[in-house]
CSV table of C-alpha atoms and ligand atoms in Angstrom, one decimal:
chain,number,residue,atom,x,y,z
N,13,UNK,CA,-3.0,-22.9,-29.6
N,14,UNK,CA,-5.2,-24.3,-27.1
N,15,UNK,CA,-3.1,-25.5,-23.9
N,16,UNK,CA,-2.3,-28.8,-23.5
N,17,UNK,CA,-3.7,-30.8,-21.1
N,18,UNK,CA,-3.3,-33.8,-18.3
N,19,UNK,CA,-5.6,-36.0,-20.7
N,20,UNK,CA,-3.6,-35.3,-23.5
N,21,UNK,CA,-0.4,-35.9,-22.2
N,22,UNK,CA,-2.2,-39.4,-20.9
N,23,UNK,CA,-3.0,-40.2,-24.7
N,24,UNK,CA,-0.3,-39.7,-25.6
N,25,UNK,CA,1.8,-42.2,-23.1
N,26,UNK,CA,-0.7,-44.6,-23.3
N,27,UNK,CA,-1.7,-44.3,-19.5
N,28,UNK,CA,-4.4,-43.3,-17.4
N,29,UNK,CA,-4.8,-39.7,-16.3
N,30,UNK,CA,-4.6,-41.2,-12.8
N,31,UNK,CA,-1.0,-42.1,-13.5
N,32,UNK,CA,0.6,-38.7,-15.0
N,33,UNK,CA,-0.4,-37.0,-11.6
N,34,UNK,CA,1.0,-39.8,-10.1
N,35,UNK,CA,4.0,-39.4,-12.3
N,36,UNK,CA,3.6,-35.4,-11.5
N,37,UNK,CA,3.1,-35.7,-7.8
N,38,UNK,CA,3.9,-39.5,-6.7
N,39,UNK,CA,6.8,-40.7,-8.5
N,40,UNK,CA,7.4,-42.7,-6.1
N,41,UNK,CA,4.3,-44.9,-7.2
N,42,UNK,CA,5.6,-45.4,-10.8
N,43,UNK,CA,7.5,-47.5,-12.7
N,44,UNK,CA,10.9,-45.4,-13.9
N,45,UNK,CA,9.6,-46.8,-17.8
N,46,UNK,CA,6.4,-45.4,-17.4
N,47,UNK,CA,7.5,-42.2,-15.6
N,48,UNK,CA,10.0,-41.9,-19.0
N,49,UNK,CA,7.0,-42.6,-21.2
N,50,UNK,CA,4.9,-39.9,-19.3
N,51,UNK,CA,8.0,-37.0,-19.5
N,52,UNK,CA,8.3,-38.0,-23.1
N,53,UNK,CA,5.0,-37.0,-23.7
N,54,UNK,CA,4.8,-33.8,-21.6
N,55,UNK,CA,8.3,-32.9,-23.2
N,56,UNK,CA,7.0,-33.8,-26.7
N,57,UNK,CA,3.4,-32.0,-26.3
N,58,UNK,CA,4.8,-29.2,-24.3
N,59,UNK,CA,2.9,-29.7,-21.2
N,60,UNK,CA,3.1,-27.2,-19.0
N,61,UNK,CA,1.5,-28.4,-15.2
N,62,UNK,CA,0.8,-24.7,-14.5
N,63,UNK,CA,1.0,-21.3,-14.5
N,64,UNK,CA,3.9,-21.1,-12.0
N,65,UNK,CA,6.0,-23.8,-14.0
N,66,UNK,CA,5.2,-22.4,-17.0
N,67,UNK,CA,6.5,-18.9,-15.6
N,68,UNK,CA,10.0,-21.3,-14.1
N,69,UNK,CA,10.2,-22.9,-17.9
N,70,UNK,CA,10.4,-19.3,-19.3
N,71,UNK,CA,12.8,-18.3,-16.4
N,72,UNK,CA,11.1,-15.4,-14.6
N,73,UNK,CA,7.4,-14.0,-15.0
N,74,UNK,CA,5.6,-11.7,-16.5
N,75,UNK,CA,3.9,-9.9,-13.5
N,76,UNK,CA,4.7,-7.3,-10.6
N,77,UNK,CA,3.7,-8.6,-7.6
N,78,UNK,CA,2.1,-5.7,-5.1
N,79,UNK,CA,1.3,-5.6,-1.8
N,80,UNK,CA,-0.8,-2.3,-0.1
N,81,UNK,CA,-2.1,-1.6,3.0
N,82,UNK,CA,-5.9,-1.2,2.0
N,83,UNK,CA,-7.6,-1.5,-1.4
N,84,UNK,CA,-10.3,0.1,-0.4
N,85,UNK,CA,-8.2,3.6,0.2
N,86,UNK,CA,-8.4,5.4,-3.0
N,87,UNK,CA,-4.3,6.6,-2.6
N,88,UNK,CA,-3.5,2.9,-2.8
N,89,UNK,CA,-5.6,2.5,-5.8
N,90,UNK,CA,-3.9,5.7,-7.6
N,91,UNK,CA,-0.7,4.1,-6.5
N,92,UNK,CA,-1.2,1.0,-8.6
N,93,UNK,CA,-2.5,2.7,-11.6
N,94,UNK,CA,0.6,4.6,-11.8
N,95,UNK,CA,2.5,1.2,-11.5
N,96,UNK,CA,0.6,-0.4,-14.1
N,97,UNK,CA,0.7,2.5,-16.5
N,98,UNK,CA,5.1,2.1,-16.1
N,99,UNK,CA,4.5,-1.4,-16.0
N,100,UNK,CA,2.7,-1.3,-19.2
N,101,UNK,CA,6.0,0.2,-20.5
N,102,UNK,CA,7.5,-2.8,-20.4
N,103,UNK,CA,4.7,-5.5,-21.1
N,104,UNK,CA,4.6,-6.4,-17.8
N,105,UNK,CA,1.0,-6.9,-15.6
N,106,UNK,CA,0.7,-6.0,-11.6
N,107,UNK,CA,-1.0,-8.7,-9.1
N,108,UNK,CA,-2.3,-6.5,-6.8
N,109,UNK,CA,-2.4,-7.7,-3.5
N,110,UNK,CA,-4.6,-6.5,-0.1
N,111,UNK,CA,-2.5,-6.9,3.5
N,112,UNK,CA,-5.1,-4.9,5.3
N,113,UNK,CA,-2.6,-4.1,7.5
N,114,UNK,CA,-2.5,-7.5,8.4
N,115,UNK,CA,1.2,-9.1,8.5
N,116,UNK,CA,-0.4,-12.8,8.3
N,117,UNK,CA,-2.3,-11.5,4.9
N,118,UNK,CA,0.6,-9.9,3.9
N,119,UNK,CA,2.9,-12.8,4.2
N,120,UNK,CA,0.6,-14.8,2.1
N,121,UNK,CA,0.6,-12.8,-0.8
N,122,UNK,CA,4.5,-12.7,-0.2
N,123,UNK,CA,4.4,-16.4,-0.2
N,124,UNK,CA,2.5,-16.2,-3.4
N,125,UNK,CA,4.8,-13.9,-5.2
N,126,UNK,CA,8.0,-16.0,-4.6
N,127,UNK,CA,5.8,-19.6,-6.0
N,128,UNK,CA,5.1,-17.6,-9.0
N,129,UNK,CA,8.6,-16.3,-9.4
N,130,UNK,CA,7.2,-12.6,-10.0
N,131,UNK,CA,9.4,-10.3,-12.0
N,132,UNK,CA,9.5,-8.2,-8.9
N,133,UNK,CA,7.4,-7.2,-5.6
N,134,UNK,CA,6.1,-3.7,-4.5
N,135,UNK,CA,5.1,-3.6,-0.9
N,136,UNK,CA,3.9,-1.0,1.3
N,137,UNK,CA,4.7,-2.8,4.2
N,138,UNK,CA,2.9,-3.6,7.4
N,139,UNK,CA,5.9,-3.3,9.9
N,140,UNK,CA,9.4,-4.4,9.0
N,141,UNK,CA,9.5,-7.2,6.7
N,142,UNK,CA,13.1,-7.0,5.5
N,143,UNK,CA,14.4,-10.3,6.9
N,144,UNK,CA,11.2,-11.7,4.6
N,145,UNK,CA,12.3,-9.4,1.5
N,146,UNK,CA,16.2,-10.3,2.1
N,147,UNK,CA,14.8,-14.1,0.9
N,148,UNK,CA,12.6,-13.0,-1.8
N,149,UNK,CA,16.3,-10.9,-3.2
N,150,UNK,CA,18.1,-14.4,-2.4
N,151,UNK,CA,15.6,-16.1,-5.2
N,152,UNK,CA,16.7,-13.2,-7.5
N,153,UNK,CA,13.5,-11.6,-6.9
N,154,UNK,CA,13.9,-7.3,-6.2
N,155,UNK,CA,11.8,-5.4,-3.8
N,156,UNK,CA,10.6,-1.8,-4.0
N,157,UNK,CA,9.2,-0.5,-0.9
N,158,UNK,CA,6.6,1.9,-1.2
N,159,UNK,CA,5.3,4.9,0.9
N,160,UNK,CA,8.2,4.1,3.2
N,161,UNK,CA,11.2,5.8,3.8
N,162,UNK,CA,14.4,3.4,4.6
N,163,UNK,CA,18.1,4.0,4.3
N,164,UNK,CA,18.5,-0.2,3.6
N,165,UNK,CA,20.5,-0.1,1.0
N,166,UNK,CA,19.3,-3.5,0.0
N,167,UNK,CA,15.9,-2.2,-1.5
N,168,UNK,CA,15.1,1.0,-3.2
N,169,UNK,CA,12.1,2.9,-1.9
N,170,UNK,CA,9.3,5.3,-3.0
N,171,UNK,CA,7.7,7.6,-0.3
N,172,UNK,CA,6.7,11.2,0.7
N,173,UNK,CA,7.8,12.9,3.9
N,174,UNK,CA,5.2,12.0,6.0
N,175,UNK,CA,6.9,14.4,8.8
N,176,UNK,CA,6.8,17.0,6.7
N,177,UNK,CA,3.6,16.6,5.4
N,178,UNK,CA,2.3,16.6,9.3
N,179,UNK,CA,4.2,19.8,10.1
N,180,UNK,CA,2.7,21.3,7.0
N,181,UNK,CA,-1.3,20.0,8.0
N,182,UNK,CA,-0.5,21.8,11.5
N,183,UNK,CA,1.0,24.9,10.0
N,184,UNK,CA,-1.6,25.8,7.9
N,185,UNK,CA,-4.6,25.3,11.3
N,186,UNK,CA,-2.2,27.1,13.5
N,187,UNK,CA,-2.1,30.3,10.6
N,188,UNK,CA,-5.7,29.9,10.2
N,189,UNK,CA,-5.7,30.9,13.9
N,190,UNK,CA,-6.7,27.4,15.7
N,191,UNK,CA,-5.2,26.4,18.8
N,192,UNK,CA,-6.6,23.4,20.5
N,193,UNK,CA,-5.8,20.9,17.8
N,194,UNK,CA,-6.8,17.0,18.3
N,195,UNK,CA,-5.0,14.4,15.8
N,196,UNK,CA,-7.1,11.2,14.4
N,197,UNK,CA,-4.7,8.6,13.9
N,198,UNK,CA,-3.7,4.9,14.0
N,199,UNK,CA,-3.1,2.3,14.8
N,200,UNK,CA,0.6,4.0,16.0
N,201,UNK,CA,2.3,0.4,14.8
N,202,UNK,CA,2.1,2.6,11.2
N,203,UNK,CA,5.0,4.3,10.1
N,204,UNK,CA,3.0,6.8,8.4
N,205,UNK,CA,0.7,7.4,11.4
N,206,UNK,CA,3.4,8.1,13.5
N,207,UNK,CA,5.6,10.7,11.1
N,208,UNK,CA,2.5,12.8,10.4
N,209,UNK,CA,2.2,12.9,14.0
N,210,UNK,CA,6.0,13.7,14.8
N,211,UNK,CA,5.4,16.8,12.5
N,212,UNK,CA,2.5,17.7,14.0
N,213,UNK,CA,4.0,18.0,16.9
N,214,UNK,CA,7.0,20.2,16.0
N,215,UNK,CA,4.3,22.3,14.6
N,216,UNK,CA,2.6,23.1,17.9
N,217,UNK,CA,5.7,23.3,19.9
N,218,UNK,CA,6.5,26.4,17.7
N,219,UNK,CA,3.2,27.8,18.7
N,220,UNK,CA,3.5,28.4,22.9
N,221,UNK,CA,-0.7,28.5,23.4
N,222,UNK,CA,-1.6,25.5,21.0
N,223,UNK,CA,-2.1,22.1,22.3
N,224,UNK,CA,-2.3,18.9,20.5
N,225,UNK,CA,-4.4,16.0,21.8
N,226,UNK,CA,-4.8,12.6,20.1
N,227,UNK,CA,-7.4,10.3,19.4
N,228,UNK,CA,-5.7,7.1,18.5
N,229,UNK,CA,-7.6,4.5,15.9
N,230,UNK,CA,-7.6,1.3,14.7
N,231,UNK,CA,-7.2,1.8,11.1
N,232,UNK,CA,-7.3,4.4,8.8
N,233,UNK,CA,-11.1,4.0,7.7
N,234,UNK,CA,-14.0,6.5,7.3
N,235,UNK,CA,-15.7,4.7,9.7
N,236,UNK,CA,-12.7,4.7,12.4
N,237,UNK,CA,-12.9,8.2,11.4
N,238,UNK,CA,-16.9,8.5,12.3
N,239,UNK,CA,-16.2,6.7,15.7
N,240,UNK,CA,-13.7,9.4,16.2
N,241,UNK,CA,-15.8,12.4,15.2
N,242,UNK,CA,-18.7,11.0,17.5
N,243,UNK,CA,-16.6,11.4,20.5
N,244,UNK,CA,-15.6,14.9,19.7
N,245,UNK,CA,-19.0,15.9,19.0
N,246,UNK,CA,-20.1,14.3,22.1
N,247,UNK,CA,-17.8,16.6,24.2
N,248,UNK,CA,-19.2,19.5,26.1
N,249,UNK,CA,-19.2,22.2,23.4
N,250,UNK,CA,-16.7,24.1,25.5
N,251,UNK,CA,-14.3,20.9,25.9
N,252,UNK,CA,-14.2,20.5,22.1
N,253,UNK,CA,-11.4,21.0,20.3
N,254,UNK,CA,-11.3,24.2,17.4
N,255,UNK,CA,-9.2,21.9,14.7
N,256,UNK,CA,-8.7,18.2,13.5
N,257,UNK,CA,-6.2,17.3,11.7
N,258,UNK,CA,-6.4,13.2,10.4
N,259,UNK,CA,-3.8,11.0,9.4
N,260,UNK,CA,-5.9,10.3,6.1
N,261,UNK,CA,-8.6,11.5,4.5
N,262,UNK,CA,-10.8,8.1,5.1
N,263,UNK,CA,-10.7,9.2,8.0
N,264,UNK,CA,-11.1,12.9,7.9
N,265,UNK,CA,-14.3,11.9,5.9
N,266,UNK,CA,-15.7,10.0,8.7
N,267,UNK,CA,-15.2,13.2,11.1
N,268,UNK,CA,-16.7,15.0,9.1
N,269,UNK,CA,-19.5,12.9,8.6
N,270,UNK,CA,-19.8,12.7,12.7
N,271,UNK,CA,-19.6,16.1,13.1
N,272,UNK,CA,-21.9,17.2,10.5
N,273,UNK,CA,-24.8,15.0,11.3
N,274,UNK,CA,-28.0,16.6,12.3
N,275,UNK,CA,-26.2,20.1,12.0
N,276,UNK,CA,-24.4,19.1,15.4
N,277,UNK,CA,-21.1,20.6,14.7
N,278,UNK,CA,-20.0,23.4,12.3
N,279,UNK,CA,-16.6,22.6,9.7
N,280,UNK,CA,-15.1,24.9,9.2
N,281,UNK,CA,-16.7,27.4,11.5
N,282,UNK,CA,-16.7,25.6,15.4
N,283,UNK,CA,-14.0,23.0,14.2
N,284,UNK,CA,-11.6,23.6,11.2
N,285,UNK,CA,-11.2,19.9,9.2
N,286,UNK,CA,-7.7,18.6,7.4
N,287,UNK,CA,-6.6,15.4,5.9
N,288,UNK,CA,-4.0,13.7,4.1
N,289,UNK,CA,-4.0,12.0,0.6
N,290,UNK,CA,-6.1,14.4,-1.5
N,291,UNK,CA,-7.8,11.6,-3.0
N,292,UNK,CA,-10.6,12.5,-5.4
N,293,UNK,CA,-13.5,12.2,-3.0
N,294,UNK,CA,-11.5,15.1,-0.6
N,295,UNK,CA,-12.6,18.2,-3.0
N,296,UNK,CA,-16.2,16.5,-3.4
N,297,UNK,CA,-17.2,16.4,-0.2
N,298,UNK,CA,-19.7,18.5,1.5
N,299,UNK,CA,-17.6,20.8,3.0
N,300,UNK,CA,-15.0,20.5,0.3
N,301,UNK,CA,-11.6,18.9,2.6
N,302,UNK,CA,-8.5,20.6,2.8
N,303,UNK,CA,-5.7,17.9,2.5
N,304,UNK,CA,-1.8,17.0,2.2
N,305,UNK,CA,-1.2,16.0,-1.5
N,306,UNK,CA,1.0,12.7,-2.5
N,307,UNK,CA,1.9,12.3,-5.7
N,308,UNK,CA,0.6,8.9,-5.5
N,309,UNK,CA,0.5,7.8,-9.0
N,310,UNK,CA,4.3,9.5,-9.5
N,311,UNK,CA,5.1,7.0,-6.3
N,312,UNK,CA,3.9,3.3,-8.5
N,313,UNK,CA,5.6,5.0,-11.7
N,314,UNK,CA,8.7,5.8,-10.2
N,315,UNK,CA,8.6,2.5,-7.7
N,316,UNK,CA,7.9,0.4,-10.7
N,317,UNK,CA,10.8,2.3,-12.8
N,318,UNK,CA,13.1,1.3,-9.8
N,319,UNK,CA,12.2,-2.7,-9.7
N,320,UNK,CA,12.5,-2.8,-13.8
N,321,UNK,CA,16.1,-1.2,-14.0
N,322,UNK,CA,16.9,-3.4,-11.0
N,323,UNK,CA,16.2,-6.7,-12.2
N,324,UNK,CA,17.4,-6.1,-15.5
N,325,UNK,CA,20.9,-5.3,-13.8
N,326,UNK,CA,20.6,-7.0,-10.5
N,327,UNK,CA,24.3,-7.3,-9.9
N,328,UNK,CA,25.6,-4.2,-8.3
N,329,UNK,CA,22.6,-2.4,-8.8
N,330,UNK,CA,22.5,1.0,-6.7
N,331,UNK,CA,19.4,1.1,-4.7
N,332,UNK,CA,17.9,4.5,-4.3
N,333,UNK,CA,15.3,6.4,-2.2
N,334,UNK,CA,13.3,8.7,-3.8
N,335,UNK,CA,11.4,10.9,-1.2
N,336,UNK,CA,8.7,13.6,-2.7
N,337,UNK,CA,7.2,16.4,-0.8
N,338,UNK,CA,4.0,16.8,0.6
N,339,UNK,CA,1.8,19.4,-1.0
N,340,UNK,CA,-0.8,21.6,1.1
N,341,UNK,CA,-4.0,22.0,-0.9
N,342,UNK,CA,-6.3,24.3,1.1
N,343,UNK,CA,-10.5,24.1,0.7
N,344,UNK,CA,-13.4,25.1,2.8
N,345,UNK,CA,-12.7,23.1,5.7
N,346,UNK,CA,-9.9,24.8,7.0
N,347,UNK,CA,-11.1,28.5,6.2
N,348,UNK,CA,-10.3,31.2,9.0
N,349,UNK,CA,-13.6,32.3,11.6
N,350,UNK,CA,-15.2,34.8,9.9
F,411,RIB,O1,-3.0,3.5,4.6
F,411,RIB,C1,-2.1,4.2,5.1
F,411,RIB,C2,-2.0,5.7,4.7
F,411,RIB,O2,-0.7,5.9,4.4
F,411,RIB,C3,-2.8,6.0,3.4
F,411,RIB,O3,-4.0,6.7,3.5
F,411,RIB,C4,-1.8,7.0,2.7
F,411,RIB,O4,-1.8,8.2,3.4
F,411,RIB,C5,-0.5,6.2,3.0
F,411,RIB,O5,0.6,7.1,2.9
C-alpha cells in the first residue's frame, strides 16, 4: 500500500495542506477543532510524518547504526560486510556511517542515529566518546565499540591486539635480519596508531643494535603513505633506513609506491616493506605486501552478535570484550637479502 500522504490526510480533514503542517509543526496557529479534525485523519489514514516517527510508532528501528573511521579503507569495508551478513540474521539493515576521523562528522551521524531511534550503534571511535555513548544507552539505545579495546563495562567491544600485532610486524623484520627500522604512522591521537607502535617498540628493545625511528602522518592514506615514502627515498642512500614497518596497509601501499618509482629504491632488497590489515589489495600488489592479519569481517559479525543479544536483554546485560589476535602473513616484501 502506497504511503499516505500530507494531501491526503488534508482531504480527508477538509483543510488545506498548509494547515496539517501547521497542525504538525505550528500548533500553536490552529484552532484545537481543527487540530482534532487533522489527528483524526492522520490517526484514521495512518499517516505517518516520516521515517523516524514511523520507526517511534513501531517502538525501535529496523537498522544498525555504524560509524568507521574511513570508508575508503578496505578493513572498514570488510568490517561492515561481516556486520551486515549477522545483521541479516536477524532482518536487520546497517547505516553505514563515515567519521573520517573527524569527531564533528562523527558526532553527526551520532546525532542521526539517536533521531532515528536505531536498534543499536557500532562505532569505531575517533577518541573517547563514552560520555556521548552513555546518552545514546540512556535512550535505550546499546553501543558496540569496534576495533577498540576498553575495559568500560558499560559497552561491549570488538578489537584485535593492536600491541601485539606491532610486536609481531617488528619481530618478523628484526628475524629477517633488519635493523634500522622507521615506523609510518598517525596521526598519534589514534588508539590504533599508537598500540602498534608500543609493540614495536618492545620489539626493538629486545634487539640491542636495532633502532626504530618514526615518521608520523596525518592519516592513514596511501597517499600519506607516498608523502612518507618520498622522504625516505629522498635520504642519502646511506641515511636510509633497511625496513618500514606502517601502521596500515593504505599506507604501506603508498611507500611502496614512493619507493618504487622510477626504480629508485629496491622492496624488499635495500628496504624490507610490512603493513597491517591484509586487505585484499596487500597480496596484489607489485611486490606482493607482507601484513598483520585482522579478522575483520569476524570483528562486524561478532560486534553485531554483541548489540543484538544486548538489546534484546538490555537489563543486566553482561558486556563483554572480545579481543582476537593478530596474524603475521609473510610475502615478498619482507624476504631476507639474498
Ligand atoms: O583506520 C585505522 C586503522 O585501524 C585501519 O587501517 C585498521 O588497521 C584499523 O584497525
Amino acid at each position: 500500500m502506497a504511503s499516505t500522504s500530507v494531501r491526503d490526510v488534508a482531504l480527508r480533514a477538509g483543510v488545506s495542506v498548509g494547515t496539517v503542517s501547521n497542525v504538525l509543526n505550528r500548533p500553536g496557529k490552529v484552532s484545537p477543532s481543527t487540530i482534532e479534525r487533522v489527528h483524526a485523519a492522520i490517526e484514521a489514514l495512518g499517516f505517518v510524518r516520516n521515517d523516524a516517527a514511523r520507526q517511534l510508532r513501531a517502538g525501535r528501528s529496523h537498522s544498525i547504526g555504524m560509524v568507521v573511521l574511513d570508508v575508503s579503507n578496505p578493513f572498514f569495508t570488510d568490517v561492515a560486510r561481516g556486520a551486515e551478513d549477522r545483521a541479516a540474521d536477524e532482518h536487520l539493515t546497517v547505516l553505514l556511517g563515515n567519521s573520517d576521523e573527524n569527531a564533528d562528522r562523527e558526532n553527526a551521524y551520532l546525532d542521526l542515529f539517536e533521531e532515528q531511534r536505531v536498534h543499536g550503534v557500532l562505532i569505531s571511535p575517533v577518541g573517547d566518546e563514552t560520555v556521548r555513548l552513555e546518552r545514546l544507552l540512556r535512550r535505550g539505545i546499546p553501543t558496540v565499540l569496534v576495533d577498540r579495546q576498553t575495559d568500560d563495562d558499560r559497552f561491549s567491544s570488538v578489537a584485535v591486539d593492536d600491541v601485539a600485532g606491532g610486536y609481531l610486524a617488528v619481530r618478523h623484520l628484526l628475524d629477517t635480519g633488519r635493523r634500522r627500522i622507521v615506523f609510518v604512522g598517525g596521526p598519534e591521537s589514534l588508539a590504533q596508531v599508537t598500540d602498534r607502535l608500543a609493540g614495536a617498540r618492545t620489539a626493538v628493545g629486545e634487539t640491542s643494535d636495532a633502532t626504530l625511528d618514526v615518521i608520523e602522518t596525518d592519516a592513514l592514506t596511501v597517499l600519506q603513505g607516498r608523502m612518507a615514502g618520498e622522504r625516505i627515498r629522498d635520504l642519502e642512500p646511506s641515511d636510509r633506513p633497511d625496513a618500514v614497518f606502517a601502521a596500515n596497509d593504505l599506507l604501506a601501499m603508498g611507500v611502496l609506491q614512493a619507493l618504487s618509482m622510477l626504480g629508485a629504491v629496491h622492496v624488499p632488497e635495500e628496504i624490507a616493506l610490512i603493513g597491517y590489515d591484509d586487505i585484499d589489495f596487500a597480496s596484489a600488489a607489485i611486490v606482493p605486501l607482507s601484513s598483520i592479519r585482522q579478522p575483520s569481517a569476524l570483528i562486524g559479525h561478532t560486534a553485531v552478535d554483541l548489540l543484538v543479544r544486548e538489546a534484546a536483554s538490555p537489563d543486566g546485560f553482561v558486556h563483554e570484550h572480545v579481543v582476537f589476535q593478530p596474524e603475521l602473513v609473510v610475502r615478498a616484501s619482507t624476504a631476507r637479502r639474498p
